[in-house]
Short mmCIF file of C-alpha atoms in Angstrom, two decimals:
data_model
loop_
_atom_site.label_atom_id
_atom_site.label_comp_id
_atom_site.label_asym_id
_atom_site.label_seq_id
_atom_site.Cartn_x
_atom_site.Cartn_y
_atom_site.Cartn_z
CA MET N 1 14.81 9.30 -4.95
CA THR N 2 11.67 10.06 -8.21
CA HIS N 3 10.95 7.30 -9.59
CA LYS N 4 9.19 7.72 -13.24
CA SER N 5 5.30 7.22 -13.64
CA SER N 6 4.44 4.47 -15.93
CA THR N 7 3.31 6.63 -18.60
CA GLN N 8 6.24 8.35 -18.77
CA ALA N 9 8.11 5.37 -18.79
CA VAL N 10 8.52 1.37 -19.66
CA PRO N 11 9.35 -0.03 -15.98
CA GLN N 12 11.47 -2.66 -15.87
CA VAL N 13 9.68 -5.94 -14.92
CA SER N 14 10.60 -9.35 -13.38
CA SER N 15 8.58 -12.30 -12.77
CA VAL N 16 8.63 -11.25 -9.01
CA PRO N 17 6.50 -8.01 -8.10
CA ARG N 18 8.72 -5.52 -7.28
CA HIS N 19 6.33 -3.11 -5.29
CA VAL N 20 3.36 -4.99 -3.70
CA ALA N 21 -0.18 -2.68 -2.67
CA ILE N 22 -2.62 -4.53 -0.74
CA ILE N 23 -6.16 -3.13 0.87
CA MET N 24 -6.63 -5.08 4.15
CA ASP N 25 -10.06 -6.13 3.92
CA GLY N 26 -12.73 -8.52 5.87
CA ASN N 27 -11.61 -8.27 9.29
CA GLY N 28 -15.28 -7.19 10.43
CA ARG N 29 -16.97 -10.28 8.06
CA TRP N 30 -14.18 -12.71 9.01
CA ALA N 31 -15.05 -12.31 13.27
CA THR N 32 -19.26 -11.68 12.57
CA LYS N 33 -18.38 -15.06 10.92
CA ARG N 34 -17.08 -16.78 13.94
CA PHE N 35 -19.79 -15.06 15.77
CA LEU N 36 -17.30 -12.64 17.25
CA PRO N 37 -16.91 -9.55 18.27
CA ARG N 38 -15.46 -7.28 15.02
CA VAL N 39 -12.38 -6.18 17.87
CA ALA N 40 -11.45 -9.71 17.40
CA GLY N 41 -11.16 -9.45 13.27
CA HIS N 42 -9.15 -6.56 13.29
CA VAL N 43 -6.41 -7.79 16.39
CA LYS N 44 -6.06 -10.93 13.89
CA GLY N 45 -5.73 -8.80 11.13
CA VAL N 46 -2.29 -7.25 13.30
CA ASP N 47 -0.53 -11.08 13.00
CA ALA N 48 -1.59 -11.39 9.81
CA VAL N 49 0.16 -8.04 8.85
CA ARG N 50 3.21 -9.38 10.62
CA ASP N 51 2.95 -12.58 8.49
CA ILE N 52 3.13 -10.58 5.30
CA VAL N 53 5.66 -8.66 6.18
CA GLU N 54 7.80 -11.45 6.41
CA ALA N 55 6.52 -13.11 3.71
CA CYS N 56 7.25 -10.26 1.33
CA SER N 57 10.55 -9.87 2.79
CA GLN N 58 11.73 -14.03 2.03
CA ARG N 59 9.56 -13.70 -1.44
CA GLY N 60 12.38 -10.45 -2.51
CA ILE N 61 9.49 -7.76 -2.78
CA GLU N 62 11.18 -4.80 -2.41
CA TYR N 63 8.27 -2.58 -1.16
CA LEU N 64 4.67 -3.97 0.65
CA THR N 65 2.04 -0.63 1.22
CA LEU N 66 -0.76 -1.31 3.13
CA PHE N 67 -4.17 0.24 3.08
CA ALA N 68 -5.15 0.71 6.93
CA PHE N 69 -7.19 3.62 7.62
CA SER N 70 -8.79 5.42 4.74
CA SER N 71 -9.93 9.23 4.90
CA GLU N 72 -13.47 7.63 4.75
CA ASN N 73 -13.56 5.49 7.60
CA TRP N 74 -14.19 7.74 9.60
CA ARG N 75 -17.51 7.66 9.17
CA ARG N 76 -17.32 4.67 10.48
CA PRO N 77 -18.95 3.84 14.49
CA ALA N 78 -16.89 6.05 16.67
CA ASP N 79 -15.66 2.88 19.69
CA GLU N 80 -14.36 1.13 16.12
CA VAL N 81 -12.54 4.19 15.03
CA SER N 82 -11.36 4.41 18.37
CA LEU N 83 -10.41 0.58 18.81
CA LEU N 84 -8.29 0.97 15.76
CA MET N 85 -6.65 4.10 16.85
CA ARG N 86 -5.48 1.94 20.12
CA LEU N 87 -4.57 -1.24 17.67
CA PHE N 88 -2.39 1.18 15.53
CA MET N 89 -0.10 2.59 18.77
CA THR N 90 -0.18 -0.74 20.16
CA ALA N 91 1.38 -2.39 16.92
CA LEU N 92 3.68 0.78 17.03
CA GLU N 93 4.95 -0.02 19.74
CA ARG N 94 5.42 -3.70 20.28
CA GLU N 95 6.14 -4.30 16.12
CA VAL N 96 9.34 -1.19 15.28
CA SER N 97 11.80 -2.81 16.90
CA LYS N 98 11.81 -6.18 15.01
CA MET N 99 11.22 -4.21 11.89
CA HIS N 100 14.60 -2.59 13.03
CA ALA N 101 16.13 -5.72 13.86
CA ASN N 102 14.94 -7.31 10.35
CA ASP N 103 15.98 -4.05 8.28
CA ILE N 104 12.68 -2.91 6.88
CA ARG N 105 12.16 0.47 6.93
CA LEU N 106 8.40 1.95 8.07
CA ARG N 107 7.21 5.28 6.38
CA VAL N 108 3.47 6.41 7.30
CA VAL N 109 1.34 8.39 4.85
CA GLY N 110 -1.61 10.25 5.06
CA ASP N 111 -2.94 13.36 6.78
CA LEU N 112 -1.42 12.59 9.49
CA SER N 113 -3.22 15.76 11.40
CA ARG N 114 -6.52 14.02 12.07
CA PHE N 115 -4.43 11.61 15.02
CA ASP N 116 -3.31 12.58 18.21
CA ALA N 117 -0.50 14.40 19.43
CA LYS N 118 1.15 10.49 20.44
CA LEU N 119 0.08 8.79 18.06
CA GLN N 120 1.57 11.62 15.42
CA ASP N 121 4.77 11.46 18.08
CA MET N 122 4.76 7.66 17.79
CA VAL N 123 5.05 7.88 13.66
CA THR N 124 7.88 10.21 13.51
CA LYS N 125 10.00 7.98 15.95
CA ALA N 126 9.44 4.65 14.00
CA GLU N 127 9.89 6.55 11.03
CA ALA N 128 13.10 8.02 12.58
CA GLN N 129 14.64 4.83 13.62
CA THR N 130 13.86 2.40 10.98
CA ALA N 131 15.13 5.56 8.12
CA GLY N 132 18.25 4.02 7.58
CA ASN N 133 17.03 -0.02 6.79
CA LYS N 134 17.81 -1.03 3.38
CA GLY N 135 15.84 -3.72 3.68
CA LEU N 136 12.31 -3.94 2.87
CA THR N 137 10.41 -0.55 2.53
CA LEU N 138 7.15 -0.91 4.24
CA THR N 139 3.95 2.13 4.01
CA ILE N 140 1.29 2.14 6.55
CA CYS N 141 -1.21 4.19 4.23
CA ALA N 142 -3.67 5.91 7.39
CA ASN N 143 -6.09 8.43 7.04
CA TYR N 144 -4.89 8.50 3.27
CA GLY N 145 -7.14 8.82 0.31
CA GLY N 146 -5.81 9.56 -3.54
CA ARG N 147 -7.55 12.29 -4.35
CA TRP N 148 -6.13 13.60 -0.77
CA ASP N 149 -2.53 12.67 -2.44
CA ILE N 150 -3.27 14.31 -5.74
CA MET N 151 -4.29 17.38 -4.51
CA GLN N 152 -2.36 17.55 -1.73
CA ALA N 153 0.84 17.23 -3.96
CA ILE N 154 -0.86 19.72 -6.60
CA GLY N 155 -0.85 22.45 -3.44
CA LYS N 156 3.21 21.65 -2.61
CA MET N 157 3.88 22.04 -6.53
CA LEU N 158 2.06 25.65 -6.85
CA ARG N 159 3.26 26.84 -3.67
CA GLU N 160 6.69 25.81 -5.28
CA GLN N 161 6.27 27.45 -8.87
CA PRO N 162 3.94 30.15 -7.65
CA GLY N 163 1.94 31.80 -10.74
CA ALA N 164 2.84 29.38 -13.58
CA THR N 165 0.04 27.65 -15.05
CA ASP N 166 1.17 24.76 -17.02
CA PHE N 167 2.68 22.02 -15.37
CA SER N 168 3.76 18.29 -16.44
CA GLU N 169 3.67 14.90 -14.45
CA GLU N 170 7.49 15.29 -13.48
CA GLN N 171 6.99 18.61 -11.61
CA LEU N 172 3.56 16.97 -9.78
CA THR N 173 5.42 13.52 -8.96
CA PRO N 174 8.13 14.36 -6.61
CA HIS N 175 4.90 15.76 -4.33
CA LEU N 176 3.02 12.85 -4.67
CA ALA N 177 3.47 11.08 -0.77
CA MET N 178 5.23 7.62 -2.12
CA ALA N 179 7.28 9.84 -4.48
CA TYR N 180 10.14 7.55 -2.58
CA ALA N 181 8.73 4.14 -4.12
CA PRO N 182 8.28 2.57 -7.60
CA GLU N 183 4.47 2.27 -8.76
CA PRO N 184 2.78 -0.88 -7.27
CA ASP N 185 2.94 -4.09 -9.60
CA LEU N 186 0.74 -5.88 -8.31
CA PHE N 187 -2.57 -4.41 -6.44
CA VAL N 188 -4.17 -6.84 -3.73
CA ARG N 189 -7.82 -6.39 -2.26
CA THR N 190 -8.92 -9.32 0.02
CA GLY N 191 -12.02 -9.96 1.04
CA GLY N 192 -13.84 -10.24 -2.40
CA GLU N 193 -14.59 -6.88 -2.58
CA GLU N 194 -13.64 -5.36 -6.39
CA ARG N 195 -12.91 -2.00 -6.18
CA ILE N 196 -10.07 0.48 -5.10
CA SER N 197 -11.49 2.11 -2.93
CA ASN N 198 -9.57 5.19 -3.24
CA PHE N 199 -6.34 3.85 -3.10
CA LEU N 200 -3.15 4.94 -4.90
CA LEU N 201 -5.36 6.62 -7.40
CA TRP N 202 -2.52 8.32 -9.26
CA GLN N 203 -0.09 5.34 -8.90
CA LEU N 204 -1.69 2.09 -9.85
CA ALA N 205 -2.51 3.40 -13.04
CA TYR N 206 -1.01 0.15 -14.67
CA SER N 207 -0.50 -2.11 -11.72
CA GLU N 208 -1.84 -5.68 -11.98
CA LEU N 209 -5.03 -6.13 -10.43
CA TYR N 210 -5.73 -9.35 -7.79
CA PHE N 211 -9.08 -9.80 -6.51
CA THR N 212 -9.14 -12.51 -3.35
CA GLU N 213 -12.10 -14.05 -1.68
CA THR N 214 -9.99 -14.22 1.01
CA TYR N 215 -10.57 -12.30 4.45
CA TRP N 216 -8.05 -10.60 5.76
CA PRO N 217 -7.07 -12.40 8.64
CA ASP N 218 -6.88 -15.27 6.29
CA PHE N 219 -4.24 -14.00 3.50
CA ASP N 220 -1.50 -15.84 4.71
CA GLY N 221 1.86 -16.31 2.70
CA ALA N 222 0.34 -19.49 0.47
CA GLU N 223 -2.49 -16.89 -0.90
CA LEU N 224 0.17 -14.30 -1.60
CA ASP N 225 2.36 -16.42 -3.61
CA LYS N 226 -1.20 -17.21 -5.06
CA ALA N 227 -1.32 -14.00 -5.84
CA ILE N 228 2.18 -13.92 -7.39
CA ASP N 229 1.41 -16.35 -9.28
CA SER N 230 -1.36 -15.14 -10.90
CA TYR N 231 0.58 -11.48 -11.37
CA ARG N 232 2.61 -14.04 -13.46
CA GLN N 233 0.45 -15.24 -16.19
CA ARG N 234 -0.17 -11.16 -17.25
CA GLU N 235 1.12 -9.41 -19.93
CA ARG N 236 2.46 -5.95 -19.21
CA ARG N 237 2.08 -4.19 -21.90
CA PHE N 238 2.29 -0.55 -20.59
CA GLY N 239 0.14 0.74 -24.24
CA ARG N 240 2.66 -1.24 -26.66
CA THR N 241 1.23 -4.70 -28.47
CA SER N 242 2.37 -8.16 -27.77
CA GLU N 243 4.36 -8.41 -30.97
CA GLN N 244 6.42 -5.87 -29.37
CA LEU N 245 6.84 -7.72 -26.35
CA VAL N 246 8.27 -10.64 -28.59
CA GLU N 247 10.71 -8.54 -30.59
CA GLN N 248 11.77 -7.24 -27.73
CA LYS N 249 12.99 -11.11 -25.86
CA LYS N 250 14.31 -11.84 -29.12
CA ALA N 251 16.37 -9.50 -28.72
CA SER N 252 17.70 -9.27 -25.42
#
């Protein structure tokens, strides 16, 4: 299923965001602040993922997208990258059966070709095992970048329609990596930084942005509720005026 772009149609708005996207930032700084090696922060961050997946399911959120490893994260020290890959494999081994038992569907998006064959195989099997689940859809963005996503979508679109020179959003959207999900209603970044860092550049066009000083390992259900409360205070106009929203509410 391909969802409508927010620039082409006004999406339905509810008090609970349908789709939450999160940049999980601050693992290393969380550890450094406690005089621990950075690895301790990443390990603790995996625990936070488990807690937030559960919290989102309990709150009726349908889609949760987590930025686990960007296409720029290869610039980090080699030992840290290697650790992150091992953590990813360990998490898949430990958590996929639990996700399946809880009706959670797992998707992993990004250029997986740079990962070793074993990890690629684990991802394929995990996605297949959970493909039929109807609860929360958890997307892990790994070796993902927003510009990569747009460029790979353009490539697919051109291959589908060779020789064409004029295209629309409707033709491009089905080729984006997350065409199966609606655009995020709420974007969250932990760790105090206030930028989107090449994450879901196309999809965040009309998302509400929420930044928190809380480091990712400390981001729990209570912190998620703060983000949702902030979201509820926003007036989501999608290009319309406040007066139009008032009239719409009266009409309904």
